[in-house]
CSV table of C-alpha atoms and ligand atoms in Angstrom, one decimal:
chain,number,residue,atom,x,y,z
Z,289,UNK,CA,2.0,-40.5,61.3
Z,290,UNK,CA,-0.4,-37.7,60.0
Z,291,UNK,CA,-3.9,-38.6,60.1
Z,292,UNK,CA,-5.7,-38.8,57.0
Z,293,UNK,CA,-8.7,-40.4,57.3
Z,294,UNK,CA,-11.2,-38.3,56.4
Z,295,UNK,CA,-9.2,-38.0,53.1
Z,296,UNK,CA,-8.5,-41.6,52.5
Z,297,UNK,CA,-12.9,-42.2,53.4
Z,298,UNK,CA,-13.8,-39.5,51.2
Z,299,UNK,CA,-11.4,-40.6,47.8
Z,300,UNK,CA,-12.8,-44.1,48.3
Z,301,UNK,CA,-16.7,-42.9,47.9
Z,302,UNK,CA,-14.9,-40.3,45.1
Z,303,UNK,CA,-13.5,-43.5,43.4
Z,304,UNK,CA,-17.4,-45.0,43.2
Z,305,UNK,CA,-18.5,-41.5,41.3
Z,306,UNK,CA,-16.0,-40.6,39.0
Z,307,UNK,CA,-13.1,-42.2,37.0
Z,308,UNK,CA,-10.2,-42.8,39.6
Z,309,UNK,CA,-11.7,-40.1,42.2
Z,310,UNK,CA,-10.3,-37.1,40.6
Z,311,UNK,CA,-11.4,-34.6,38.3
Z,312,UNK,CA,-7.9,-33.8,36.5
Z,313,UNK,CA,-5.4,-37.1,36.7
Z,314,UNK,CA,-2.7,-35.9,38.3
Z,315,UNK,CA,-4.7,-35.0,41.2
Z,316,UNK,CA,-4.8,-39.1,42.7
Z,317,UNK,CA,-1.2,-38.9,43.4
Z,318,UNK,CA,-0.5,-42.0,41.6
Z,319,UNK,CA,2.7,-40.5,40.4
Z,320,UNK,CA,3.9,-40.5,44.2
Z,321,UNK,CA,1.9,-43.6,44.8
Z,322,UNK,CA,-0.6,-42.7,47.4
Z,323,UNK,CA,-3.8,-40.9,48.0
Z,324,UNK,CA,-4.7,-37.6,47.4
Z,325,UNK,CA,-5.6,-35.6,50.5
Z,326,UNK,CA,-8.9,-33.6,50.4
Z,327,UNK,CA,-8.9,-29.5,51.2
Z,328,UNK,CA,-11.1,-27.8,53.4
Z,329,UNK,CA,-10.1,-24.3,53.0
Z,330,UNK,CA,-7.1,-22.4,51.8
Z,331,UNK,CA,-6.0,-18.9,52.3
Z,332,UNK,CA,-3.1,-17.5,51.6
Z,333,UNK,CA,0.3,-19.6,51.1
Z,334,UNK,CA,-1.4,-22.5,53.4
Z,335,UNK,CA,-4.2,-25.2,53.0
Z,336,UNK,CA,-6.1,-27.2,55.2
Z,337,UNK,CA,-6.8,-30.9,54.9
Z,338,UNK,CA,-10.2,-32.4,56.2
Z,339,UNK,CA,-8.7,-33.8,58.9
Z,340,UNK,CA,-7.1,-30.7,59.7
Z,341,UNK,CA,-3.8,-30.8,58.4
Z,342,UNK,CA,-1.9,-27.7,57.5
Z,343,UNK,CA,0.3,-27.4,54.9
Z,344,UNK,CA,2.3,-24.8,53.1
Z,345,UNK,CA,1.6,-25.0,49.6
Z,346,UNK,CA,3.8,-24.7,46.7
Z,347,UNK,CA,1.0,-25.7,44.0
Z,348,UNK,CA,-1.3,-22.7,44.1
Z,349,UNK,CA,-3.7,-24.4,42.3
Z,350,UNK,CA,-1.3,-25.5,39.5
Z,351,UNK,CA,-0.3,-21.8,39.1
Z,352,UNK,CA,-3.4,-19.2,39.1
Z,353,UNK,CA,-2.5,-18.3,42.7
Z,354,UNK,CA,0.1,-16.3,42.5
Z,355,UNK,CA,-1.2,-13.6,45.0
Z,356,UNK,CA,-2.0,-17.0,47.3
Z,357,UNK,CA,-5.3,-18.4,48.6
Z,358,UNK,CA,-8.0,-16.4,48.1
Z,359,UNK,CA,-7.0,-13.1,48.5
Z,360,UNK,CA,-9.2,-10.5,49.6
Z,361,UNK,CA,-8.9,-8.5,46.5
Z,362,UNK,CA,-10.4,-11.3,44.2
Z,363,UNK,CA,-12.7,-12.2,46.8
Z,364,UNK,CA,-14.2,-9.2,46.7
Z,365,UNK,CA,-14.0,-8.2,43.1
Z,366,UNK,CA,-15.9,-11.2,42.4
Z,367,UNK,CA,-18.5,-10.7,45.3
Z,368,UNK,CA,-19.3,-7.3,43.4
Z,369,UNK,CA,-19.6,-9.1,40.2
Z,370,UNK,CA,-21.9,-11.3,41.5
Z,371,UNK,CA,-24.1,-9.5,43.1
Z,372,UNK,CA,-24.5,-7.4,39.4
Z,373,UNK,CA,-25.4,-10.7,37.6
Z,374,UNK,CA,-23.1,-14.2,37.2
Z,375,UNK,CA,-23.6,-14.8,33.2
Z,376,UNK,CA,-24.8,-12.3,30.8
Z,377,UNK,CA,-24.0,-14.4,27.3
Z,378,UNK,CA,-23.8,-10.9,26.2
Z,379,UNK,CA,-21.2,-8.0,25.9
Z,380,UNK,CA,-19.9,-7.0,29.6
Z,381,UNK,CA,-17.3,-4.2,30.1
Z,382,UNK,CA,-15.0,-5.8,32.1
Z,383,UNK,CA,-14.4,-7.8,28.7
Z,384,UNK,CA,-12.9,-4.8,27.5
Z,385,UNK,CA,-10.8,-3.6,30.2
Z,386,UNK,CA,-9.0,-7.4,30.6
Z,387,UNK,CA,-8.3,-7.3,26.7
Z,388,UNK,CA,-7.2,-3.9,27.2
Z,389,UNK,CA,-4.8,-5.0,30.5
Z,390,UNK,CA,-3.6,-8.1,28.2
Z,391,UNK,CA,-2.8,-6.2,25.3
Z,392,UNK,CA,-0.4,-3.9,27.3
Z,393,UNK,CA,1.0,-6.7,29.4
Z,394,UNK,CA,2.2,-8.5,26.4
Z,395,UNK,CA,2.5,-6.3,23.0
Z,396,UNK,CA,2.6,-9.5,21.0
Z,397,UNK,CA,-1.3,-9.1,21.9
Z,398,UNK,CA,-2.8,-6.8,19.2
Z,399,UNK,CA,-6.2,-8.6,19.4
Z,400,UNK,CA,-7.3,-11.2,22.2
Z,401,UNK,CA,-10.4,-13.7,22.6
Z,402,UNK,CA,-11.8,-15.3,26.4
Z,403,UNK,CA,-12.1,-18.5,26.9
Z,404,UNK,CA,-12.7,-21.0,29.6
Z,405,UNK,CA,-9.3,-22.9,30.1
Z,406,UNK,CA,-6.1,-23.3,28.9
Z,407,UNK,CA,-7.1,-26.3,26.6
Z,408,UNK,CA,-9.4,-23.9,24.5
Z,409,UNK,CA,-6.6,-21.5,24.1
Z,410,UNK,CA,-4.3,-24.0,22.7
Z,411,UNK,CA,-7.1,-25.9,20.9
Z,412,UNK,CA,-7.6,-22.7,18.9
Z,413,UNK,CA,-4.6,-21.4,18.3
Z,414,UNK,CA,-4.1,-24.0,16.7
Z,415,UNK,CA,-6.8,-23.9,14.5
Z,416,UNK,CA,-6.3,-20.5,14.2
Z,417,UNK,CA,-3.0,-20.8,12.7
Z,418,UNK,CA,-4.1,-23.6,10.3
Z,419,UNK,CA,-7.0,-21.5,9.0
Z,420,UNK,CA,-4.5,-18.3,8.5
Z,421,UNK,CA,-2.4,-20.2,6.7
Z,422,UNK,CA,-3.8,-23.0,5.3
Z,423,UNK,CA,-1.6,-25.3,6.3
Z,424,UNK,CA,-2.5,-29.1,8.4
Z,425,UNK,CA,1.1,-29.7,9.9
Z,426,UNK,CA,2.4,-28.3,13.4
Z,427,UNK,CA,5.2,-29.2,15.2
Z,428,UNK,CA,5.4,-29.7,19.1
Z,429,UNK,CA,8.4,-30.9,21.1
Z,430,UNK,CA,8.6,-33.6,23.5
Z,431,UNK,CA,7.6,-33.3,26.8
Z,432,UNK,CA,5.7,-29.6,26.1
Z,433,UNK,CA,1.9,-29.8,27.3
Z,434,UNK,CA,-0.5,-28.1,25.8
Z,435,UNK,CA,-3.6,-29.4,27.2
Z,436,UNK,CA,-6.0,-31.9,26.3
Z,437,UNK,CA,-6.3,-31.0,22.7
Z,438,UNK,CA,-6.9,-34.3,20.1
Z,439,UNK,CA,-3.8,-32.9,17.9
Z,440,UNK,CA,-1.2,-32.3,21.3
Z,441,UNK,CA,-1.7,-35.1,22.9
Z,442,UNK,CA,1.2,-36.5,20.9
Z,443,UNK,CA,4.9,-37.3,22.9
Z,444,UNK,CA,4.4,-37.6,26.2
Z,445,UNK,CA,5.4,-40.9,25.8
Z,446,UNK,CA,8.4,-42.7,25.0
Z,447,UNK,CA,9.0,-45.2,21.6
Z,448,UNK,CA,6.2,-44.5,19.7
Z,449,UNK,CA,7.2,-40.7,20.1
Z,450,UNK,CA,8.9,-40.0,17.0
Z,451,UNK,CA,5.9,-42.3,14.7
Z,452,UNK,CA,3.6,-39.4,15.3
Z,453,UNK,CA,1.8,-41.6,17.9
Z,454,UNK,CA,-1.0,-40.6,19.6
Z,455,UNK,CA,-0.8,-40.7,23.7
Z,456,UNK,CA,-4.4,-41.2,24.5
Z,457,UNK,CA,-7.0,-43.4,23.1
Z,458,UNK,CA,-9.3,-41.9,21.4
Z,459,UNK,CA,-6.8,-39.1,19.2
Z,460,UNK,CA,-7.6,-41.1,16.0
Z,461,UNK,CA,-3.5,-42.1,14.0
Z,462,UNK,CA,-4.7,-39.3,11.1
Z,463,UNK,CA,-4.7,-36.4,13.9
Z,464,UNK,CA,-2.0,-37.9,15.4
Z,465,UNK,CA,0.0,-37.8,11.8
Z,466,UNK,CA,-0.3,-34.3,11.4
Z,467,UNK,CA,1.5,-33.5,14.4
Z,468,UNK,CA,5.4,-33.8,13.8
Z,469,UNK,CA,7.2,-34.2,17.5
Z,470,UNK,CA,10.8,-33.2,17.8
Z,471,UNK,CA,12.9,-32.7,20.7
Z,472,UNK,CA,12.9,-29.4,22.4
Z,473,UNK,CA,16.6,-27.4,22.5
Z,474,UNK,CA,17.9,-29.3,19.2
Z,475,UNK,CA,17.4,-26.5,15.8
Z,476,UNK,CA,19.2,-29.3,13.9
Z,477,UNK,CA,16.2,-31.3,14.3
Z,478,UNK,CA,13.7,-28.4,13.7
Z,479,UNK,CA,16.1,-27.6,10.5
Z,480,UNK,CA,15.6,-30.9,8.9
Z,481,UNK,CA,11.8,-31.1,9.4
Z,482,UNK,CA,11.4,-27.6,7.8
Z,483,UNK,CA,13.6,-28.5,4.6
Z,484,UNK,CA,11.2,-31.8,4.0
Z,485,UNK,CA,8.1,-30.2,4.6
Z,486,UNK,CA,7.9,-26.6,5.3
Z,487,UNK,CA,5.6,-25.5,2.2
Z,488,UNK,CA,2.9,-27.9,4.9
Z,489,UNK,CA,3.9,-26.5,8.5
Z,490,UNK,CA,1.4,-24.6,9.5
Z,491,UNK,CA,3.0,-23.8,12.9
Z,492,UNK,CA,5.7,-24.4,15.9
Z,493,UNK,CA,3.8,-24.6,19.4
Z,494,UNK,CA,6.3,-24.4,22.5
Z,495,UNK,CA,6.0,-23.9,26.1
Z,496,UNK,CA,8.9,-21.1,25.5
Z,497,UNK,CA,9.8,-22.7,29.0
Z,498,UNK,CA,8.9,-26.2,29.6
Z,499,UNK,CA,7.4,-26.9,32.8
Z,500,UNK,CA,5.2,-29.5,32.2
Z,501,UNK,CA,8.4,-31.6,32.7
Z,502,UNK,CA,10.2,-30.4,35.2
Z,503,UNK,CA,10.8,-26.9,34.4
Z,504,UNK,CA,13.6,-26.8,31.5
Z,505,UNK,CA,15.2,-23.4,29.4
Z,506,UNK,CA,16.1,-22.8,26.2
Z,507,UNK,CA,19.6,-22.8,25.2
Z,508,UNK,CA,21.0,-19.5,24.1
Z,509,UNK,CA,19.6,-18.5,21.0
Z,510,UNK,CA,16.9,-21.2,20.5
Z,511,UNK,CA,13.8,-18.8,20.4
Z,512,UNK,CA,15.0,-17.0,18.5
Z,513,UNK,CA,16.2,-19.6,16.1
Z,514,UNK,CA,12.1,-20.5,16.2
Z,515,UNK,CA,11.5,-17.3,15.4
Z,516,UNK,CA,13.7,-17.1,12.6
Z,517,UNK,CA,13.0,-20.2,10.8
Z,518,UNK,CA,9.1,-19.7,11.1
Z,519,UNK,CA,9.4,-16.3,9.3
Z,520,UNK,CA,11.6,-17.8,6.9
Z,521,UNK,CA,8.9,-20.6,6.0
Z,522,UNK,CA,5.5,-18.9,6.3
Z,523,UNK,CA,4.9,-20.8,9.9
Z,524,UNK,CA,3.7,-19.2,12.8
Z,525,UNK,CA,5.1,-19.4,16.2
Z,526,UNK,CA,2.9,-19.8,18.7
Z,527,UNK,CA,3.8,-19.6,22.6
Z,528,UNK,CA,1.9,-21.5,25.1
Z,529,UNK,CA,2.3,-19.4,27.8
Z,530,UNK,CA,-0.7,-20.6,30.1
Z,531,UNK,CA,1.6,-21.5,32.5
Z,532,UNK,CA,4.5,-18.8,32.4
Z,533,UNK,CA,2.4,-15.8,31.4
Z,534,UNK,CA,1.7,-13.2,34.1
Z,535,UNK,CA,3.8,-15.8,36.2
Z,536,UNK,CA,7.3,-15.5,35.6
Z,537,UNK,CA,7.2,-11.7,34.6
Z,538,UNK,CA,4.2,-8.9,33.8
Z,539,UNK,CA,4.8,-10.7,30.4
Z,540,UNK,CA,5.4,-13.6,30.2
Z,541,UNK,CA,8.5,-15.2,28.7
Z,542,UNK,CA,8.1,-13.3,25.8
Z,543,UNK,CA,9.5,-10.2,27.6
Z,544,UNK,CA,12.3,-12.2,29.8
Z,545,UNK,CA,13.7,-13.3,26.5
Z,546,UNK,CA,12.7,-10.4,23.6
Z,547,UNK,CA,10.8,-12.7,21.3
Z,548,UNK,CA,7.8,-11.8,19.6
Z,549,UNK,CA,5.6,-14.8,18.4
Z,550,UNK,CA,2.6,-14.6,16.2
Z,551,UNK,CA,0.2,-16.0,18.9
Z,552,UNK,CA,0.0,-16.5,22.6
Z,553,UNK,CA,-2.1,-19.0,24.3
Z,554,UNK,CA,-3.0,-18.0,28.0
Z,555,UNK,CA,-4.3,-19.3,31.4
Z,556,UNK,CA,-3.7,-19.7,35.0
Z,557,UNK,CA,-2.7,-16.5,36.3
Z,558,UNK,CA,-5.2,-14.4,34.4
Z,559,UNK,CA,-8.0,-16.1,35.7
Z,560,UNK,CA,-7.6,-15.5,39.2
Z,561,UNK,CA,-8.1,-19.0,40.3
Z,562,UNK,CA,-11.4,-19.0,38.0
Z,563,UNK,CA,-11.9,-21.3,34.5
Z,564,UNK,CA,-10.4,-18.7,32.3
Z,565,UNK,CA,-8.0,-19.1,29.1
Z,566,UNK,CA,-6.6,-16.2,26.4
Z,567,UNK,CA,-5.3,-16.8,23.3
Z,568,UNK,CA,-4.2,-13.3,20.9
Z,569,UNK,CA,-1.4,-12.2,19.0
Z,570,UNK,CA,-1.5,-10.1,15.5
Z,571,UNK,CA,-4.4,-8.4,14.9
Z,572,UNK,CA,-4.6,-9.6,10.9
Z,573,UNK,CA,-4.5,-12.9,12.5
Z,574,UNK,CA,-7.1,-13.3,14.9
Z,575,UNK,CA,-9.3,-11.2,12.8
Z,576,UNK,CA,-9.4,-14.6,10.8
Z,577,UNK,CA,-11.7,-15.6,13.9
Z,578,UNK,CA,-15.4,-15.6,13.5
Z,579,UNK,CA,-17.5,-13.1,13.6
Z,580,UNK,CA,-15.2,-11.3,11.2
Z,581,UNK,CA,-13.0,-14.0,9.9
Z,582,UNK,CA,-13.4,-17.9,8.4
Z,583,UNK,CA,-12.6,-19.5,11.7
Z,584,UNK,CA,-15.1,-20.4,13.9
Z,585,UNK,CA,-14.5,-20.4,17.7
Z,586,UNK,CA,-17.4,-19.9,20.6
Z,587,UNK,CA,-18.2,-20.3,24.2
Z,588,UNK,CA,-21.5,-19.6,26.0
Z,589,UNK,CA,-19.2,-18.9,29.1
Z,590,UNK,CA,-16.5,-16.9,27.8
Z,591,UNK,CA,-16.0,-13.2,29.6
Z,592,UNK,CA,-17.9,-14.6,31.6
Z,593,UNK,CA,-18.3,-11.8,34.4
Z,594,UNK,CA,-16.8,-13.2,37.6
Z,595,UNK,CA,-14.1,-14.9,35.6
Z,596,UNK,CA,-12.8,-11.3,34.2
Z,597,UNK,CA,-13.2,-9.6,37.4
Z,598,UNK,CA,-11.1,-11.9,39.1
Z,599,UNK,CA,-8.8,-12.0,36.7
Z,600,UNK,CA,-8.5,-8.1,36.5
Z,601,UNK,CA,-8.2,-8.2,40.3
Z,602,UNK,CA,-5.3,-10.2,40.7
Z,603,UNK,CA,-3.9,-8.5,37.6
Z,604,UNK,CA,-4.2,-5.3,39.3
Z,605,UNK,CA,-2.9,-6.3,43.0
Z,606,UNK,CA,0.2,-7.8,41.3
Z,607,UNK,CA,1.0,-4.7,39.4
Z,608,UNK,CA,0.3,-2.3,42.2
Z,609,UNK,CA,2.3,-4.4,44.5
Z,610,UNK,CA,5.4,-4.7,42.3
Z,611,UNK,CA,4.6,-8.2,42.4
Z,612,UNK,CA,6.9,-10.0,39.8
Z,613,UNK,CA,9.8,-8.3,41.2
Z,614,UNK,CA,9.0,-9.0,45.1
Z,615,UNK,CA,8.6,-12.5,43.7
Z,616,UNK,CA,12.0,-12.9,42.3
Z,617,UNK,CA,13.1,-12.0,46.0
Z,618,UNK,CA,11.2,-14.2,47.8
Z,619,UNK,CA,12.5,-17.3,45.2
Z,620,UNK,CA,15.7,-16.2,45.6
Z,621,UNK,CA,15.5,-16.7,49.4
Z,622,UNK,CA,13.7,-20.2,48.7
Z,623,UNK,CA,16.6,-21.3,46.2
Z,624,UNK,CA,19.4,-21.0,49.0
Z,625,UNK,CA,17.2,-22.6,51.8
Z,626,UNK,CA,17.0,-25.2,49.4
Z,627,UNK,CA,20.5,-25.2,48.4
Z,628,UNK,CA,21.8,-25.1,52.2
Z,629,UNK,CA,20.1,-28.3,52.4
Z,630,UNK,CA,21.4,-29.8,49.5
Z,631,UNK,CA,25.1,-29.0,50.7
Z,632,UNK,CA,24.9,-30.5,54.1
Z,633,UNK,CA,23.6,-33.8,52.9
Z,634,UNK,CA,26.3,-33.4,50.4
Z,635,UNK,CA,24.1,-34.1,47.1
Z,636,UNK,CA,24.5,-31.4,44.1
Z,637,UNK,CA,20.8,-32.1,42.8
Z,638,UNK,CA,19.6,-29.6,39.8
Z,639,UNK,CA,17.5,-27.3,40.8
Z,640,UNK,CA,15.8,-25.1,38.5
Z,641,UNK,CA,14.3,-21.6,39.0
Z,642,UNK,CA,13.2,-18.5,37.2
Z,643,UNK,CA,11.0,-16.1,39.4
Z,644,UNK,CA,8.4,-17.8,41.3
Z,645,UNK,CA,9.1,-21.1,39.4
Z,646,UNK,CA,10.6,-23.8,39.9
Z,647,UNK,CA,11.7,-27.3,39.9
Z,648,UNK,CA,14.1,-30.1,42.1
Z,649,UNK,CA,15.4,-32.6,39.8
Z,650,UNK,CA,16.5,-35.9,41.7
Z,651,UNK,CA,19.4,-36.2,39.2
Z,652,UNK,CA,23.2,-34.4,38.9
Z,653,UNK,CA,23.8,-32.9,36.0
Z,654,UNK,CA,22.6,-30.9,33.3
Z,655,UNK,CA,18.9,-31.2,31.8
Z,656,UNK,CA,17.8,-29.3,28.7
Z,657,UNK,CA,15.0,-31.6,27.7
Z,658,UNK,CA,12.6,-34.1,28.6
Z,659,UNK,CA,14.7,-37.6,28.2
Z,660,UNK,CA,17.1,-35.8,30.4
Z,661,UNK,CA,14.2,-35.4,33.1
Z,662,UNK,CA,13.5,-39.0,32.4
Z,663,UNK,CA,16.7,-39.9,34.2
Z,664,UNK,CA,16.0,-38.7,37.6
Z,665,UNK,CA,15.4,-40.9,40.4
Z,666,UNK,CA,11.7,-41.3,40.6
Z,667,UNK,CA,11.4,-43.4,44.2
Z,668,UNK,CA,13.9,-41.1,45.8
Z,669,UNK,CA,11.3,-38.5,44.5
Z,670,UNK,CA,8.6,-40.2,45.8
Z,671,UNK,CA,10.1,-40.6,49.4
Z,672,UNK,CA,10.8,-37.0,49.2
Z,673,UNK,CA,7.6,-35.5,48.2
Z,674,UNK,CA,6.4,-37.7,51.7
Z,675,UNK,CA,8.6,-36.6,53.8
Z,676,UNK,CA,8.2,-32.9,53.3
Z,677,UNK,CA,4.1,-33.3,53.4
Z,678,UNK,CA,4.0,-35.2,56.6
Z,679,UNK,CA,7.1,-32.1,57.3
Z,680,UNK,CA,4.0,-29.9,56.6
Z,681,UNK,CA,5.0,-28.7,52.7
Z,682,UNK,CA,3.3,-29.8,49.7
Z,683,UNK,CA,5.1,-29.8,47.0
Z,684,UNK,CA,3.9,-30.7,43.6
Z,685,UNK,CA,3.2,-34.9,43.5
Z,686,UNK,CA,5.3,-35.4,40.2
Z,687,UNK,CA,8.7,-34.8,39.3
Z,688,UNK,CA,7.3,-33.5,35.9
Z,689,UNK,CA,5.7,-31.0,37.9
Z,690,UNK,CA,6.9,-27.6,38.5
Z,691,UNK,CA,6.4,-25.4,42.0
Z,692,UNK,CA,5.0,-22.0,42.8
Z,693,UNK,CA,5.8,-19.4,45.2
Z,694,UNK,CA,3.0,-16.7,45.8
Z,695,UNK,CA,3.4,-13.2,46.9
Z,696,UNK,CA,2.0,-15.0,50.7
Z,697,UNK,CA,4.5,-17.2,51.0
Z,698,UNK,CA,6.2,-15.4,54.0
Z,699,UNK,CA,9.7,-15.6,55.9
Z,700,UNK,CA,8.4,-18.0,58.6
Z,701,UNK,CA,6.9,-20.3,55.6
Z,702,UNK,CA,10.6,-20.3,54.0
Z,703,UNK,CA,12.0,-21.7,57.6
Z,704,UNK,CA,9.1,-24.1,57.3
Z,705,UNK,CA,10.1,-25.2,54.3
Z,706,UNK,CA,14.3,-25.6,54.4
Z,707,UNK,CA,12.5,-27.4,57.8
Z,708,UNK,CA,10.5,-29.4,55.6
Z,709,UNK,CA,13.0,-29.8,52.9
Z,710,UNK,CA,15.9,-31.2,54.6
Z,711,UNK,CA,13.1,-34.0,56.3
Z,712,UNK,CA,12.2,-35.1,52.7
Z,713,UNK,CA,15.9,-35.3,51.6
Z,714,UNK,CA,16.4,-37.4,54.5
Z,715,UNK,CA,13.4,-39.5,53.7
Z,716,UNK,CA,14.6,-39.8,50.2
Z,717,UNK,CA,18.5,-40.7,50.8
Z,718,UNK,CA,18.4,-41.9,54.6
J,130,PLP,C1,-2.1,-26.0,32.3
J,130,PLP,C2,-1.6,-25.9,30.9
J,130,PLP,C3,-2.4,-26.0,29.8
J,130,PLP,C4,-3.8,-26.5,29.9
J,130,PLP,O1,-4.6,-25.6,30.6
J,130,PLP,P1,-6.0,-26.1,31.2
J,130,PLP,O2,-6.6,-24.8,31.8
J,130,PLP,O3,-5.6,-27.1,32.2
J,130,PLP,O4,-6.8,-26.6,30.1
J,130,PLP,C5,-1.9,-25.8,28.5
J,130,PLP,N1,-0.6,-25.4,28.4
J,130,PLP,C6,0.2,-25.3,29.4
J,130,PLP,C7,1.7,-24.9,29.2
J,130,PLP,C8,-0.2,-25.5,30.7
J,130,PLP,O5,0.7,-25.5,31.7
């Protein structure tokens, strides 16, 4: 057994100070029902547990690592920041040269705004997109996350879905209502909402690919079929790339598949492990924003100083390193150490990948949405995501949860990991 004391001491004194220990929810692991364990230190693709644990990790911090732990680049672009001053509240020039490295990244981005998450991206997008056209009604799909926004936090669940039923208490039913939910990879379904109500639509928001529930793709032709039908209507399409931008390519989905969307919402990677989010797209759009435009949007922190700098940091390394495309190598090798386990256990499990992404499914079969994902077989999961920790892996604690490979995740980590693999397949099916 794998000692984790310390762990299991400090999330009971957590659990007196704040709600259910944890600062995010799916950090108390009570999808894998257990306790989370507590990190000392990280650094590259490993982390260490305060009982001393190590573990390779295929979370990176939900997806902002993508260089790994701390890497020395960030570290010291943001040691040099600091030194010049942590906050200004006032133009930096580092602002500049991250909207300028967005902008060619992603040429959807005329014009781009900072803020402090991925929530705030979304959040105002959305508002954005109302204000441009104004319009009340968007449409999400089921199972896309978009953050913690009032208006998003719609579908997750399961029966009250369609009703336009909020997920959380607290969204008051009259936000709730102005969120149509439909089910991702079906344009019939986008169709028929569009031909009742398009003149109201403001926007479509998508995770272009899904990985808030599992990881899922499009089927051929759907973005563009979104892309299509918004034009036609007056609706904008906006992409919620926080997760896949500067993850599973330079620029996001948007350049794996060739579509353009109105506006992009941004996080993770570009902050470099710090609070950052993006949102841009068309320049007559976001000039709508405040200063210049009706729509108000602010942040005391936003540009902040450290948060750019690490962001252009990471940026940087990954470019200069041909990141993206040793990434796609180093998956590929993951992919058949998983798949070599898979075949001598004899179990054809789905596994999902694209670049540094990707996702086990403890189903057969195909899955193109979230009721498919809602099949697998979550104790099996469970016992799996177990057995390859105490194996020394940490995978992510959900089976709604995608992975991440980092540029440190090395060739002795990948025979660590088919290592750790096979244990929790074994632990999952005996
Ligand atoms: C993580 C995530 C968000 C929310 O970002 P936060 O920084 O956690 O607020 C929004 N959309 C997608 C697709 C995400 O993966």
């Amino acid at each position: 057994m794998i000692d984790r004391s310390l762990s299991n001491k400090l999330f009971r004194r957590a659990k007196e100070l704040i709600p259910g220990g944890v600062n995010s929810p799916v950090r108390a692991f009570r999808s894998v029902d257990g306790e989370p364990f507590f990190v000392r230190r990280a650094r590259g693709s490993k982390i260490w547990d305060v009982d001393g644990n190590e573990m390779i990790d295929y979370v990176g911090t939900w997806g902002p690592a993508i260089l790994g732990h701390a890497p020395s680049c960030v570290v010291d672009a943001v040691t040099r920041a600091a030194k010049e001053g942590v906050s200004f509240g006032i133009p930096n020039p580092h602002e500049i040269e991250i909207a300028q490295m967005i902008c060619d990244f992603v040429p959807s981005v005329e014009k781009v705004r900072m803020v402090n998450s991925g929530t705030e991206a979304t959040m105002t997008a959305i508002r954005l997109a109302r204000g441009f056209t104004g319009r009340d009604k968007i449409i999400k799909f089921e199972g896309c996350y978009h953050g913690h926004v009032d208006s998003l936090l719609v579908a997750a669940g399961s029966g009250a879905l369609t009703l336009g039923q909020p997920d959380s208490a607290g969204v008051p039913a009259e936000f709730a209502a102005l969120t149509t939910i439909l089910p991702y990879n079906q344009p019939e379904a986008v169709e028929k909402a569009f031909e009742e109500d398009g003149e109201n639509i403001a926007a479509i928001i998508l995770e272009p690919y899904p990985a808030n529930a599992g990881l899922v793709f499009p089927k051929e032709g759907y973005l563009q079929f979104l892309r299509d039908i918004t034009e036609k209507y007056g609706a904008l399409l906006i992409f919620d790339e926080v997760m896949t931008g500067f993850r599973v390519a330079r620029g996001g989905v948007q350049e794996l598949e060739g579509i353009t969307p109105d506006l992009t919402a941004m996080g993770k990677v570009i902050g470099g492990g710090l609070p950052v989010g993006a949102f841009g797209g068309r320049a007559d759009i976001m000039d709508y924003l405040a200063p210049v435009g009706p729509v108000y949007q602010a942040g005391t922190l936003s540009g902040n100083p450290l948060a750019m700098s690490a962001g252009l940091a990471q940026l940087r390394e990954m470019e200069a390193q041909k990141g993206w495309e040793r990434l796609e190598t180093i998956g590929q090798s993951m992919e058949a150490g998983v798949r070599e386990c898979l075949n001598k256990i004899g179990k054809n499990l789905t596994f999902h990948r694209v670049g540094s992404m990707f996702c086990l499914f403890f189903m057969e079969g195909e899955i193109w949405n979230v009721d498919d994902v809602k099949r697998c077989d979550f104790d099996a999961f469970t016992k799996f995501f177990w057995g390859a920790l105490d194996a020394g892996v940490y995978f992510a604690p959900s089976q709604y949860e995608a992975g991440f490979i980092s540029l440190a995740h090395t060739a002795d980590d990948m025979e660590k990991t088919v290592t750790a693999t096979a244990a929790g397949l074994k632990a999952a099916f005996g």
